[in-house]
PDB file of C-alpha atoms in Angstrom:
ATOM      1  CA  UNK A   1     -16.558   5.561  36.360  1.00 48.00           C
ATOM      2  CA  UNK A   2     -17.359   6.732  32.879  1.00 56.00           C
ATOM      3  CA  UNK A   3     -14.445   7.961  31.373  1.00 61.00           C
ATOM      4  CA  UNK A   4     -16.427  11.562  31.037  1.00 66.00           C
ATOM      5  CA  UNK A   5     -17.064  11.546  34.730  1.00 74.00           C
ATOM      6  CA  UNK A   6     -13.111  11.139  35.041  1.00 87.00           C
ATOM      7  CA  UNK A   7     -11.906  14.254  37.086  1.00 93.00           C
ATOM      8  CA  UNK A   8      -8.197  15.284  35.706  1.00 95.00           C
ATOM      9  CA  UNK A   9      -5.745  12.982  38.414  1.00 96.00           C
ATOM     10  CA  UNK A  10      -7.851  10.041  37.929  1.00 97.00           C
ATOM     11  CA  UNK A  11      -7.220  11.176  33.576  1.00 98.00           C
ATOM     12  CA  UNK A  12      -3.397  11.430  34.451  1.00 98.00           C
ATOM     13  CA  UNK A  13      -3.104   7.848  36.141  1.00 98.00           C
ATOM     14  CA  UNK A  14      -5.481   6.630  33.678  1.00 98.00           C
ATOM     15  CA  UNK A  15      -2.603   7.547  30.783  1.00 98.00           C
ATOM     16  CA  UNK A  16      -0.078   7.196  32.990  1.00 98.00           C
ATOM     17  CA  UNK A  17      -0.941   3.227  33.187  1.00 98.00           C
ATOM     18  CA  UNK A  18      -1.710   3.092  29.248  1.00 99.00           C
ATOM     19  CA  UNK A  19       0.763   4.428  28.119  1.00 99.00           C
ATOM     20  CA  UNK A  20       3.668   2.350  30.508  1.00 98.00           C
ATOM     21  CA  UNK A  21       2.019  -0.834  29.477  1.00 98.00           C
ATOM     22  CA  UNK A  22       2.163   0.034  26.028  1.00 99.00           C
ATOM     23  CA  UNK A  23       5.725   0.725  26.346  1.00 98.00           C
ATOM     24  CA  UNK A  24       6.966  -2.681  26.813  1.00 98.00           C
ATOM     25  CA  UNK A  25       9.175  -2.801  23.683  1.00 98.00           C
ATOM     26  CA  UNK A  26       9.580  -2.046  20.074  1.00 98.00           C
ATOM     27  CA  UNK A  27       7.330  -4.549  19.350  1.00 98.00           C
ATOM     28  CA  UNK A  28       4.663  -2.945  21.719  1.00 99.00           C
ATOM     29  CA  UNK A  29       5.433   0.885  20.933  1.00 99.00           C
ATOM     30  CA  UNK A  30       4.637  -0.368  17.223  1.00 99.00           C
ATOM     31  CA  UNK A  31       1.663  -1.680  17.168  1.00 99.00           C
ATOM     32  CA  UNK A  32       0.205   1.330  19.664  1.00 99.00           C
ATOM     33  CA  UNK A  33       1.674   4.334  17.480  1.00 99.00           C
ATOM     34  CA  UNK A  34      -0.234   2.634  14.712  1.00 99.00           C
ATOM     35  CA  UNK A  35      -3.153   1.521  15.970  1.00 99.00           C
ATOM     36  CA  UNK A  36      -3.703   5.245  16.917  1.00 99.00           C
ATOM     37  CA  UNK A  37      -3.238   6.376  13.376  1.00 99.00           C
ATOM     38  CA  UNK A  38      -5.646   4.661  12.551  1.00 99.00           C
ATOM     39  CA  UNK A  39      -8.166   6.006  15.018  1.00 99.00           C
ATOM     40  CA  UNK A  40      -7.285   9.149  13.952  1.00 99.00           C
ATOM     41  CA  UNK A  41      -5.831   9.625  10.740  1.00 99.00           C
ATOM     42  CA  UNK A  42      -5.780  12.951  11.347  1.00 99.00           C
ATOM     43  CA  UNK A  43      -2.270  13.010  14.032  1.00 99.00           C
ATOM     44  CA  UNK A  44      -0.011  11.753  10.672  1.00 99.00           C
ATOM     45  CA  UNK A  45       2.796  11.928  13.080  1.00 99.00           C
ATOM     46  CA  UNK A  46       1.558   8.968  14.351  1.00 99.00           C
ATOM     47  CA  UNK A  47       2.332   6.895  11.641  1.00 99.00           C
ATOM     48  CA  UNK A  48       5.248   7.776  10.670  1.00 99.00           C
ATOM     49  CA  UNK A  49       6.357   7.288  14.621  1.00 99.00           C
ATOM     50  CA  UNK A  50       4.901   3.687  13.396  1.00 99.00           C
ATOM     51  CA  UNK A  51       7.227   2.414  10.583  1.00 99.00           C
ATOM     52  CA  UNK A  52      10.486   5.274  12.127  1.00 98.00           C
ATOM     53  CA  UNK A  53      10.260   2.610  15.197  1.00 99.00           C
ATOM     54  CA  UNK A  54       9.290  -0.442  12.668  1.00 98.00           C
ATOM     55  CA  UNK A  55      13.201   0.498  11.766  1.00 97.00           C
ATOM     56  CA  UNK A  56      14.475   0.976  15.088  1.00 97.00           C
ATOM     57  CA  UNK A  57      13.459  -2.810  15.648  1.00 97.00           C
ATOM     58  CA  UNK A  58      15.066  -3.817  12.219  1.00 95.00           C
ATOM     59  CA  UNK A  59      18.105  -1.848  13.414  1.00 93.00           C
ATOM     60  CA  UNK A  60      17.949  -4.149  16.813  1.00 94.00           C
ATOM     61  CA  UNK A  61      17.158  -7.619  15.541  1.00 93.00           C
ATOM     62  CA  UNK A  62      20.639  -6.647  12.480  1.00 91.00           C
ATOM     63  CA  UNK A  63      22.819  -6.482  15.773  1.00 91.00           C
ATOM     64  CA  UNK A  64      21.940 -10.094  17.031  1.00 90.00           C
ATOM     65  CA  UNK A  65      21.965 -10.961  12.914  1.00 87.00           C
ATOM     66  CA  UNK A  66      24.029  -9.947   9.916  1.00 84.00           C
ATOM     67  CA  UNK A  67      26.083  -7.873  12.183  1.00 86.00           C
ATOM     68  CA  UNK A  68      26.846  -9.568  15.380  1.00 85.00           C
ATOM     69  CA  UNK A  69      30.124 -10.802  13.417  1.00 83.00           C
ATOM     70  CA  UNK A  70      31.511  -7.344  13.046  1.00 84.00           C
ATOM     71  CA  UNK A  71      30.703  -6.174  16.002  1.00 88.00           C
ATOM     72  CA  UNK A  72      31.820  -7.150  19.266  1.00 89.00           C
ATOM     73  CA  UNK A  73      29.456  -8.353  21.612  1.00 91.00           C
ATOM     74  CA  UNK A  74      29.636  -5.324  24.228  1.00 93.00           C
ATOM     75  CA  UNK A  75      29.876  -2.499  21.430  1.00 91.00           C
ATOM     76  CA  UNK A  76      26.212  -4.704  20.304  1.00 92.00           C
ATOM     77  CA  UNK A  77      24.483  -4.106  23.601  1.00 93.00           C
ATOM     78  CA  UNK A  78      25.225  -0.421  23.259  1.00 93.00           C
ATOM     79  CA  UNK A  79      24.254   0.396  20.183  1.00 92.00           C
ATOM     80  CA  UNK A  80      20.366  -1.626  21.225  1.00 95.00           C
ATOM     81  CA  UNK A  81      20.980   0.297  24.124  1.00 95.00           C
ATOM     82  CA  UNK A  82      20.875   3.550  22.300  1.00 94.00           C
ATOM     83  CA  UNK A  83      18.215   2.569  20.366  1.00 95.00           C
ATOM     84  CA  UNK A  84      15.731   0.991  22.784  1.00 98.00           C
ATOM     85  CA  UNK A  85      17.106   4.045  24.998  1.00 97.00           C
ATOM     86  CA  UNK A  86      16.063   7.125  22.105  1.00 97.00           C
ATOM     87  CA  UNK A  87      13.018   4.683  21.264  1.00 98.00           C
ATOM     88  CA  UNK A  88      11.416   4.149  25.324  1.00 98.00           C
ATOM     89  CA  UNK A  89      11.813   7.953  26.135  1.00 98.00           C
ATOM     90  CA  UNK A  90       9.996   9.166  22.053  1.00 99.00           C
ATOM     91  CA  UNK A  91       6.707   7.486  23.104  1.00 99.00           C
ATOM     92  CA  UNK A  92       7.107   8.193  27.046  1.00 98.00           C
ATOM     93  CA  UNK A  93       6.811  11.594  25.830  1.00 99.00           C
ATOM     94  CA  UNK A  94       4.697  10.940  23.068  1.00 99.00           C
ATOM     95  CA  UNK A  95       1.708   8.764  23.751  1.00 99.00           C
ATOM     96  CA  UNK A  96       0.791  10.168  27.079  1.00 99.00           C
ATOM     97  CA  UNK A  97      -0.278  13.292  24.718  1.00 99.00           C
ATOM     98  CA  UNK A  98      -1.411  11.050  22.064  1.00 99.00           C
ATOM     99  CA  UNK A  99      -4.116  10.101  24.625  1.00 99.00           C
ATOM    100  CA  UNK A 100      -4.782  13.406  25.842  1.00 99.00           C
ATOM    101  CA  UNK A 101      -5.624  14.245  22.601  1.00 98.00           C
ATOM    102  CA  UNK A 102      -8.224  11.142  22.108  1.00 98.00           C
ATOM    103  CA  UNK A 103      -9.965  12.080  25.639  1.00 98.00           C
ATOM    104  CA  UNK A 104      -9.995  15.638  24.804  1.00 97.00           C
ATOM    105  CA  UNK A 105     -11.726  15.066  21.738  1.00 97.00           C
ATOM    106  CA  UNK A 106     -14.252  12.590  22.946  1.00 96.00           C
ATOM    107  CA  UNK A 107     -15.079  13.962  25.627  1.00 95.00           C
ATOM    108  CA  UNK A 108     -13.577  17.239  26.769  1.00 93.00           C
ATOM    109  CA  UNK A 109     -11.040  19.881  25.338  1.00 92.00           C
ATOM    110  CA  UNK A 110     -10.605  21.049  28.852  1.00 94.00           C
ATOM    111  CA  UNK A 111      -8.482  18.259  29.384  1.00 96.00           C
ATOM    112  CA  UNK A 112      -5.430  19.932  27.202  1.00 96.00           C
ATOM    113  CA  UNK A 113      -4.935  21.249  30.440  1.00 97.00           C
ATOM    114  CA  UNK A 114      -3.592  18.121  31.776  1.00 98.00           C
ATOM    115  CA  UNK A 115      -0.598  17.838  29.179  1.00 98.00           C
ATOM    116  CA  UNK A 116       1.479  19.405  31.449  1.00 97.00           C
ATOM    117  CA  UNK A 117       1.304  16.194  34.680  1.00 97.00           C
ATOM    118  CA  UNK A 118       3.072  14.175  32.235  1.00 98.00           C
ATOM    119  CA  UNK A 119       6.025  17.583  31.814  1.00 97.00           C
ATOM    120  CA  UNK A 120       4.961  17.982  28.160  1.00 98.00           C
ATOM    121  CA  UNK A 121       7.243  20.317  27.058  1.00 98.00           C
ATOM    122  CA  UNK A 122       5.788  24.021  26.553  1.00 98.00           C
ATOM    123  CA  UNK A 123       6.132  24.241  23.652  1.00 98.00           C
ATOM    124  CA  UNK A 124       3.966  21.846  22.083  1.00 99.00           C
ATOM    125  CA  UNK A 125       1.527  22.570  24.612  1.00 98.00           C
ATOM    126  CA  UNK A 126       1.667  25.601  22.011  1.00 98.00           C
ATOM    127  CA  UNK A 127       1.307  23.038  19.369  1.00 98.00           C
ATOM    128  CA  UNK A 128      -1.728  20.906  20.466  1.00 98.00           C
ATOM    129  CA  UNK A 129      -3.858  24.254  21.593  1.00 98.00           C
ATOM    130  CA  UNK A 130      -2.653  26.024  18.019  1.00 98.00           C
ATOM    131  CA  UNK A 131      -3.800  22.188  16.267  1.00 98.00           C
ATOM    132  CA  UNK A 132      -7.740  22.508  18.290  1.00 96.00           C
ATOM    133  CA  UNK A 133      -8.149  25.320  17.557  1.00 96.00           C
ATOM    134  CA  UNK A 134      -6.916  25.663  13.398  1.00 97.00           C
ATOM    135  CA  UNK A 135      -6.727  21.779  12.315  1.00 97.00           C
ATOM    136  CA  UNK A 136      -3.356  21.665  11.191  1.00 98.00           C
ATOM    137  CA  UNK A 137      -2.233  18.993  10.180  1.00 98.00           C
ATOM    138  CA  UNK A 138       0.742  19.539   8.139  1.00 98.00           C
ATOM    139  CA  UNK A 139       2.401  21.536  11.227  1.00 98.00           C
ATOM    140  CA  UNK A 140       1.537  19.161  14.204  1.00 98.00           C
ATOM    141  CA  UNK A 141       3.619  16.773  12.315  1.00 99.00           C
ATOM    142  CA  UNK A 142       6.829  18.914  11.839  1.00 98.00           C
ATOM    143  CA  UNK A 143       6.310  20.345  15.562  1.00 98.00           C
ATOM    144  CA  UNK A 144       6.086  16.423  16.900  1.00 99.00           C
ATOM    145  CA  UNK A 145       8.910  15.543  14.148  1.00 99.00           C
ATOM    146  CA  UNK A 146      11.112  18.740  16.224  1.00 99.00           C
ATOM    147  CA  UNK A 147      10.204  18.126  19.086  1.00 99.00           C
ATOM    148  CA  UNK A 148      10.676  14.424  19.543  1.00 98.00           C
ATOM    149  CA  UNK A 149      14.415  14.795  18.293  1.00 98.00           C
ATOM    150  CA  UNK A 150      15.096  17.692  20.847  1.00 98.00           C
ATOM    151  CA  UNK A 151      14.074  15.531  23.609  1.00 98.00           C
ATOM    152  CA  UNK A 152      16.550  12.834  22.944  1.00 97.00           C
ATOM    153  CA  UNK A 153      19.293  15.519  22.172  1.00 96.00           C
ATOM    154  CA  UNK A 154      20.306  15.362  26.106  1.00 94.00           C
ATOM    155  CA  UNK A 155      20.335  12.584  27.149  1.00 94.00           C
ATOM    156  CA  UNK A 156      21.421  10.191  24.378  1.00 95.00           C
ATOM    157  CA  UNK A 157      23.196  11.960  21.979  1.00 93.00           C
ATOM    158  CA  UNK A 158      24.543  14.300  24.441  1.00 91.00           C
ATOM    159  CA  UNK A 159      24.792  11.956  26.667  1.00 90.00           C
ATOM    160  CA  UNK A 160      28.342  11.283  28.228  1.00 90.00           C
ATOM    161  CA  UNK A 161      28.022   7.693  27.979  1.00 90.00           C
ATOM    162  CA  UNK A 162      26.461   7.203  24.789  1.00 91.00           C
ATOM    163  CA  UNK A 163      28.204   9.904  23.383  1.00 90.00           C
ATOM    164  CA  UNK A 164      31.715   8.256  23.933  1.00 89.00           C
ATOM    165  CA  UNK A 165      30.862   4.600  24.158  1.00 88.00           C
ATOM    166  CA  UNK A 166      28.523   4.400  20.632  1.00 90.00           C
ATOM    167  CA  UNK A 167      28.766   8.241  19.118  1.00 86.00           C
ATOM    168  CA  UNK A 168      32.529   7.963  19.042  1.00 86.00           C
ATOM    169  CA  UNK A 169      32.849   4.452  18.077  1.00 86.00           C
ATOM    170  CA  UNK A 170      34.289   3.093  15.066  1.00 83.00           C
ATOM    171  CA  UNK A 171      31.521   0.678  14.431  1.00 76.00           C
ATOM    172  CA  UNK A 172      29.371   4.068  14.603  1.00 80.00           C
ATOM    173  CA  UNK A 173      31.588   5.513  12.189  1.00 77.00           C
ATOM    174  CA  UNK A 174      31.431   3.553   9.688  1.00 70.00           C
ATOM    175  CA  UNK A 175      28.334   3.140   9.577  1.00 68.00           C
ATOM    176  CA  UNK A 176      27.297   7.105   9.709  1.00 68.00           C
ATOM    177  CA  UNK A 177      29.912   6.822   6.495  1.00 64.00           C
ATOM    178  CA  UNK A 178      29.454   4.113   4.484  1.00 59.00           C
ATOM    179  CA  UNK A 179      25.334   5.155   5.148  1.00 62.00           C
ATOM    180  CA  UNK A 180      24.864   1.580   6.377  1.00 65.00           C
ATOM    181  CA  UNK A 181      22.330   3.224   8.468  1.00 80.00           C
ATOM    182  CA  UNK A 182      18.888   3.674   6.447  1.00 90.00           C
ATOM    183  CA  UNK A 183      15.453   3.648   7.353  1.00 96.00           C
ATOM    184  CA  UNK A 184      13.037   2.293   5.246  1.00 97.00           C
ATOM    185  CA  UNK A 185       9.099   1.656   4.352  1.00 98.00           C
ATOM    186  CA  UNK A 186       8.276  -1.421   2.101  1.00 98.00           C
ATOM    187  CA  UNK A 187       5.302  -1.641   0.476  1.00 98.00           C
ATOM    188  CA  UNK A 188       3.117  -4.837  -0.553  1.00 98.00           C
ATOM    189  CA  UNK A 189       4.156  -4.975  -3.815  1.00 97.00           C
ATOM    190  CA  UNK A 190       8.345  -6.066  -3.421  1.00 96.00           C
ATOM    191  CA  UNK A 191      10.132  -1.767  -3.900  1.00 97.00           C
ATOM    192  CA  UNK A 192      11.289   0.179  -0.592  1.00 98.00           C
ATOM    193  CA  UNK A 193      11.795   3.829  -0.115  1.00 97.00           C
ATOM    194  CA  UNK A 194      13.426   6.178   2.564  1.00 96.00           C
ATOM    195  CA  UNK A 195      16.824   7.204   3.291  1.00 93.00           C
ATOM    196  CA  UNK A 196      19.621   7.330   5.073  1.00 88.00           C
ATOM    197  CA  UNK A 197      20.604   8.149   8.487  1.00 84.00           C
ATOM    198  CA  UNK A 198      23.417  10.430   8.875  1.00 81.00           C
ATOM    199  CA  UNK A 199      24.839  12.594  11.461  1.00 79.00           C
ATOM    200  CA  UNK A 200      22.766  11.094  13.786  1.00 85.00           C
ATOM    201  CA  UNK A 201      24.076  13.425  16.469  1.00 85.00           C
ATOM    202  CA  UNK A 202      24.131  16.523  14.965  1.00 92.00           C
ATOM    203  CA  UNK A 203      19.333  17.464  15.919  1.00 95.00           C
ATOM    204  CA  UNK A 204      19.257  19.984  12.708  1.00 95.00           C
ATOM    205  CA  UNK A 205      19.685  16.914  10.398  1.00 94.00           C
ATOM    206  CA  UNK A 206      17.554  14.348  12.250  1.00 96.00           C
ATOM    207  CA  UNK A 207      14.483  16.939  12.815  1.00 97.00           C
ATOM    208  CA  UNK A 208      15.132  17.492   8.583  1.00 95.00           C
ATOM    209  CA  UNK A 209      15.517  13.973   8.101  1.00 95.00           C
ATOM    210  CA  UNK A 210      11.483  13.485   9.517  1.00 97.00           C
ATOM    211  CA  UNK A 211      10.161  15.401   7.292  1.00 97.00           C
ATOM    212  CA  UNK A 212      11.657  14.209   4.606  1.00 96.00           C
ATOM    213  CA  UNK A 213      10.351  10.840   5.864  1.00 97.00           C
ATOM    214  CA  UNK A 214       7.395  12.398   6.152  1.00 97.00           C
ATOM    215  CA  UNK A 215       7.363  13.345   2.869  1.00 96.00           C
ATOM    216  CA  UNK A 216       7.821   9.785   1.434  1.00 97.00           C
ATOM    217  CA  UNK A 217       5.493   8.256   3.623  1.00 97.00           C
ATOM    218  CA  UNK A 218       2.485  10.764   2.743  1.00 97.00           C
ATOM    219  CA  UNK A 219       3.209  10.742  -0.787  1.00 95.00           C
ATOM    220  CA  UNK A 220      -0.305  11.166  -2.384  1.00 94.00           C
ATOM    221  CA  UNK A 221       1.109   8.474  -4.940  1.00 94.00           C
ATOM    222  CA  UNK A 222       1.322   5.936  -3.002  1.00 96.00           C
ATOM    223  CA  UNK A 223       0.989   6.928   1.015  1.00 97.00           C
ATOM    224  CA  UNK A 224      -1.983   3.742   0.045  1.00 98.00           C
ATOM    225  CA  UNK A 225       1.118   1.561  -0.529  1.00 98.00           C
ATOM    226  CA  UNK A 226       2.449   1.899   3.414  1.00 99.00           C
ATOM    227  CA  UNK A 227      -0.258   2.016   5.071  1.00 99.00           C
ATOM    228  CA  UNK A 228      -1.668  -1.476   3.066  1.00 99.00           C
ATOM    229  CA  UNK A 229       2.019  -2.653   4.259  1.00 99.00           C
ATOM    230  CA  UNK A 230       1.308  -1.917   8.037  1.00 99.00           C
ATOM    231  CA  UNK A 231      -2.041  -2.949   7.693  1.00 99.00           C
ATOM    232  CA  UNK A 232      -1.146  -6.610   6.646  1.00 99.00           C
ATOM    233  CA  UNK A 233       2.476  -7.345   7.662  1.00 98.00           C
ATOM    234  CA  UNK A 234       2.791  -7.607  11.683  1.00 98.00           C
ATOM    235  CA  UNK A 235       5.727  -5.928  13.442  1.00 98.00           C
ATOM    236  CA  UNK A 236       7.620  -9.045  14.592  1.00 97.00           C
ATOM    237  CA  UNK A 237      11.473  -6.389  14.729  1.00 96.00           C
ATOM    238  CA  UNK A 238      13.329  -9.219  11.417  1.00 96.00           C
ATOM    239  CA  UNK A 239      14.120  -7.708   7.811  1.00 95.00           C
ATOM    240  CA  UNK A 240      12.171 -11.280   7.182  1.00 95.00           C
ATOM    241  CA  UNK A 241       8.495  -9.105   7.613  1.00 97.00           C
ATOM    242  CA  UNK A 242       9.316  -7.676   4.158  1.00 97.00           C
ATOM    243  CA  UNK A 243      12.189  -9.151   3.018  1.00 94.00           C
ATOM    244  CA  UNK A 244       9.763 -11.840   2.543  1.00 94.00           C
ATOM    245  CA  UNK A 245       8.854 -10.122  -0.137  1.00 94.00           C
ATOM    246  CA  UNK A 246      11.807 -10.767  -2.891  1.00 92.00           C
ATOM    247  CA  UNK A 247      12.021 -14.407  -2.031  1.00 88.00           C
ATOM    248  CA  UNK A 248      14.707 -13.554   0.494  1.00 86.00           C
ATOM    249  CA  UNK A 249      15.927 -16.984   3.372  1.00 80.00           C
ATOM    250  CA  UNK A 250      15.652 -15.232   6.871  1.00 79.00           C
ATOM    251  CA  UNK A 251      18.661 -14.541   8.302  1.00 76.00           C
ATOM    252  CA  UNK A 252      17.604 -12.655  11.455  1.00 77.00           C
ATOM    253  CA  UNK A 253      15.001 -14.184  14.619  1.00 84.00           C
ATOM    254  CA  UNK A 254      12.799 -12.110  15.722  1.00 93.00           C
ATOM    255  CA  UNK A 255      13.697  -9.660  18.198  1.00 95.00           C
ATOM    256  CA  UNK A 256      11.776 -10.982  20.888  1.00 95.00           C
ATOM    257  CA  UNK A 257      13.634 -14.245  20.674  1.00 93.00           C
ATOM    258  CA  UNK A 258      16.851 -11.832  21.084  1.00 93.00           C
ATOM    259  CA  UNK A 259      16.724  -8.503  23.276  1.00 93.00           C
ATOM    260  CA  UNK A 260      14.557  -8.998  27.056  1.00 90.00           C
ATOM    261  CA  UNK A 261      12.496  -6.163  28.570  1.00 94.00           C
ATOM    262  CA  UNK A 262      14.374  -3.018  29.600  1.00 95.00           C
ATOM    263  CA  UNK A 263      13.508  -1.727  31.881  1.00 93.00           C
ATOM    264  CA  UNK A 264      13.680   2.053  32.583  1.00 95.00           C
ATOM    265  CA  UNK A 265      12.869   5.452  34.981  1.00 90.00           C
ATOM    266  CA  UNK A 266      13.594   9.479  33.674  1.00 88.00           C
ATOM    267  CA  UNK A 267      14.242  10.478  37.177  1.00 82.00           C
ATOM    268  CA  UNK A 268      15.231  14.305  35.442  1.00 81.00           C
ATOM    269  CA  UNK A 269      13.065  14.933  32.881  1.00 90.00           C
ATOM    270  CA  UNK A 270      13.719  18.983  31.439  1.00 93.00           C
ATOM    271  CA  UNK A 271      12.087  21.193  29.705  1.00 97.00           C
ATOM    272  CA  UNK A 272      13.949  21.202  26.358  1.00 97.00           C
ATOM    273  CA  UNK A 273      12.429  24.112  24.991  1.00 97.00           C
ATOM    274  CA  UNK A 274      12.764  25.945  27.943  1.00 95.00           C
ATOM    275  CA  UNK A 275      15.297  28.683  26.989  1.00 87.00           C
ATOM    276  CA  UNK A 276      15.628  27.448  23.270  1.00 89.00           C
ATOM    277  CA  UNK A 277      16.202  29.525  20.491  1.00 91.00           C
ATOM    278  CA  UNK A 278      14.238  27.490  17.470  1.00 95.00           C
ATOM    279  CA  UNK A 279      15.824  27.311  15.213  1.00 95.00           C
ATOM    280  CA  UNK A 280      13.927  29.078  11.555  1.00 94.00           C
ATOM    281  CA  UNK A 281      15.028  26.127   9.239  1.00 95.00           C
ATOM    282  CA  UNK A 282      13.619  23.313  11.287  1.00 96.00           C
ATOM    283  CA  UNK A 283       9.620  25.003   9.934  1.00 93.00           C
ATOM    284  CA  UNK A 284      10.635  24.501   5.958  1.00 92.00           C
ATOM    285  CA  UNK A 285       9.381  21.944   4.164  1.00 89.00           C
ATOM    286  CA  UNK A 286      10.683  18.726   3.809  1.00 86.00           C
ATOM    287  CA  UNK A 287      12.657  18.763   1.533  1.00 83.00           C
ATOM    288  CA  UNK A 288      13.733  15.188  -1.021  1.00 79.00           C
ATOM    289  CA  UNK A 289      17.310  14.404  -2.246  1.00 68.00           C
ATOM    290  CA  UNK A 290      16.840  11.659  -4.072  1.00 69.00           C
ATOM    291  CA  UNK A 291      14.376   9.576  -5.973  1.00 66.00           C
ATOM    292  CA  UNK A 292      11.616   7.975  -3.832  1.00 86.00           C
ATOM    293  CA  UNK A 293      12.787   3.887  -4.382  1.00 95.00           C
ATOM    294  CA  UNK A 294      15.656   3.191  -3.240  1.00 94.00           C
ATOM    295  CA  UNK A 295      15.060  -0.726  -3.334  1.00 96.00           C
ATOM    296  CA  UNK A 296      18.010  -1.044  -5.340  1.00 94.00           C
ATOM    297  CA  UNK A 297      20.417   1.078  -4.342  1.00 92.00           C
ATOM    298  CA  UNK A 298      19.408  -0.445  -0.225  1.00 91.00           C
ATOM    299  CA  UNK A 299      20.459  -4.299  -1.502  1.00 91.00           C
ATOM    300  CA  UNK A 300      23.318  -3.359  -2.965  1.00 90.00           C
ATOM    301  CA  UNK A 301      24.079  -2.062   0.475  1.00 86.00           C
ATOM    302  CA  UNK A 302      22.750  -5.365   2.517  1.00 85.00           C
ATOM    303  CA  UNK A 303      25.103  -7.176   0.364  1.00 85.00           C
ATOM    304  CA  UNK A 304      27.946  -4.993   1.128  1.00 83.00           C
ATOM    305  CA  UNK A 305      27.251  -5.435   4.872  1.00 82.00           C
ATOM    306  CA  UNK A 306      26.277  -8.983   4.205  1.00 81.00           C
ATOM    307  CA  UNK A 307      29.892  -9.775   1.730  1.00 81.00           C
ATOM    308  CA  UNK A 308      31.460  -8.035   5.074  1.00 76.00           C
ATOM    309  CA  UNK A 309      29.980 -10.082   7.652  1.00 75.00           C
ATOM    310  CA  UNK A 310      31.194 -13.131   6.012  1.00 77.00           C
ATOM    311  CA  UNK A 311      34.803 -11.888   5.614  1.00 78.00           C
ATOM    312  CA  UNK A 312      34.120 -11.482   9.352  1.00 68.00           C
ATOM    313  CA  UNK A 313      33.005 -14.484  10.217  1.00 68.00           C
ATOM    314  CA  UNK A 314      36.233 -16.139   7.761  1.00 68.00           C
ATOM    315  CA  UNK A 315      38.554 -14.121   9.809  1.00 63.00           C
ATOM    316  CA  UNK A 316      37.269 -15.681  13.875  1.00 60.00           C
ATOM    317  CA  UNK A 317      38.365 -18.780  12.357  1.00 63.00           C
ATOM    318  CA  UNK A 318      41.373 -18.457  11.142  1.00 63.00           C
TER     319      UNK A 318
END
């Protein structure tokens, strides 16, 4: 049946099937976001989501590579579970919104009315309606950042299991203390841009980080460099995707070589915006807090991590 003749229930079924197919693992999610952005560059959040998703994959592969000697196996499994769960949830929520937008644009603007069928927050239902009317790209980008970070606050960041086993662990606190975890946007020219991830358990801090990252990614002087990287470098999860540009040897396997596909469910998805007071600072423009180019800073941090890893490996042999 032609897509323009589907009834609302058939649209919901089709979009759920497409989302499920592409929400298999970090590799499929990263590519799905980027391919959507290539078709709809007005939806800037899709490119931001793809590049941040690349970083999630690199963090996952670190657990099977450079961090494997430093962090006990059980803690590594818990950290992987945290990355995977949060990113699966964001895709599960956001990708149907993107597909509704695509099909509403191609076939029928009235399709926006099916957003509640995917338990989309009332906040985002309002924001999509506003975007269709006024086409304010920056407002929609910011709204999607606000939505995704509030979305994961209760079921991941605030969940008793993750709060006790991950965010209160010494391994997480050391990463936070020494700024060992960061989001990097590489270029084919061999430069890195980005920001460090600190205070991850604070919703406002994550939203502020997301806005700063968007400011870097879409900076008019360097945006095309990031796009060329994403277009030319397939995502494998290994940091070698970009460290090869610096002449480094590969020290982390590809993601699918070390982690299996994880089955998820989400039985009690709540509307985070229902009864929630929206903070004024969430809607303020992002502020870049340091020089954009973090290449030298990043490699100093990575050198420190490798030194710690080598020390841990030596201690195991004693």
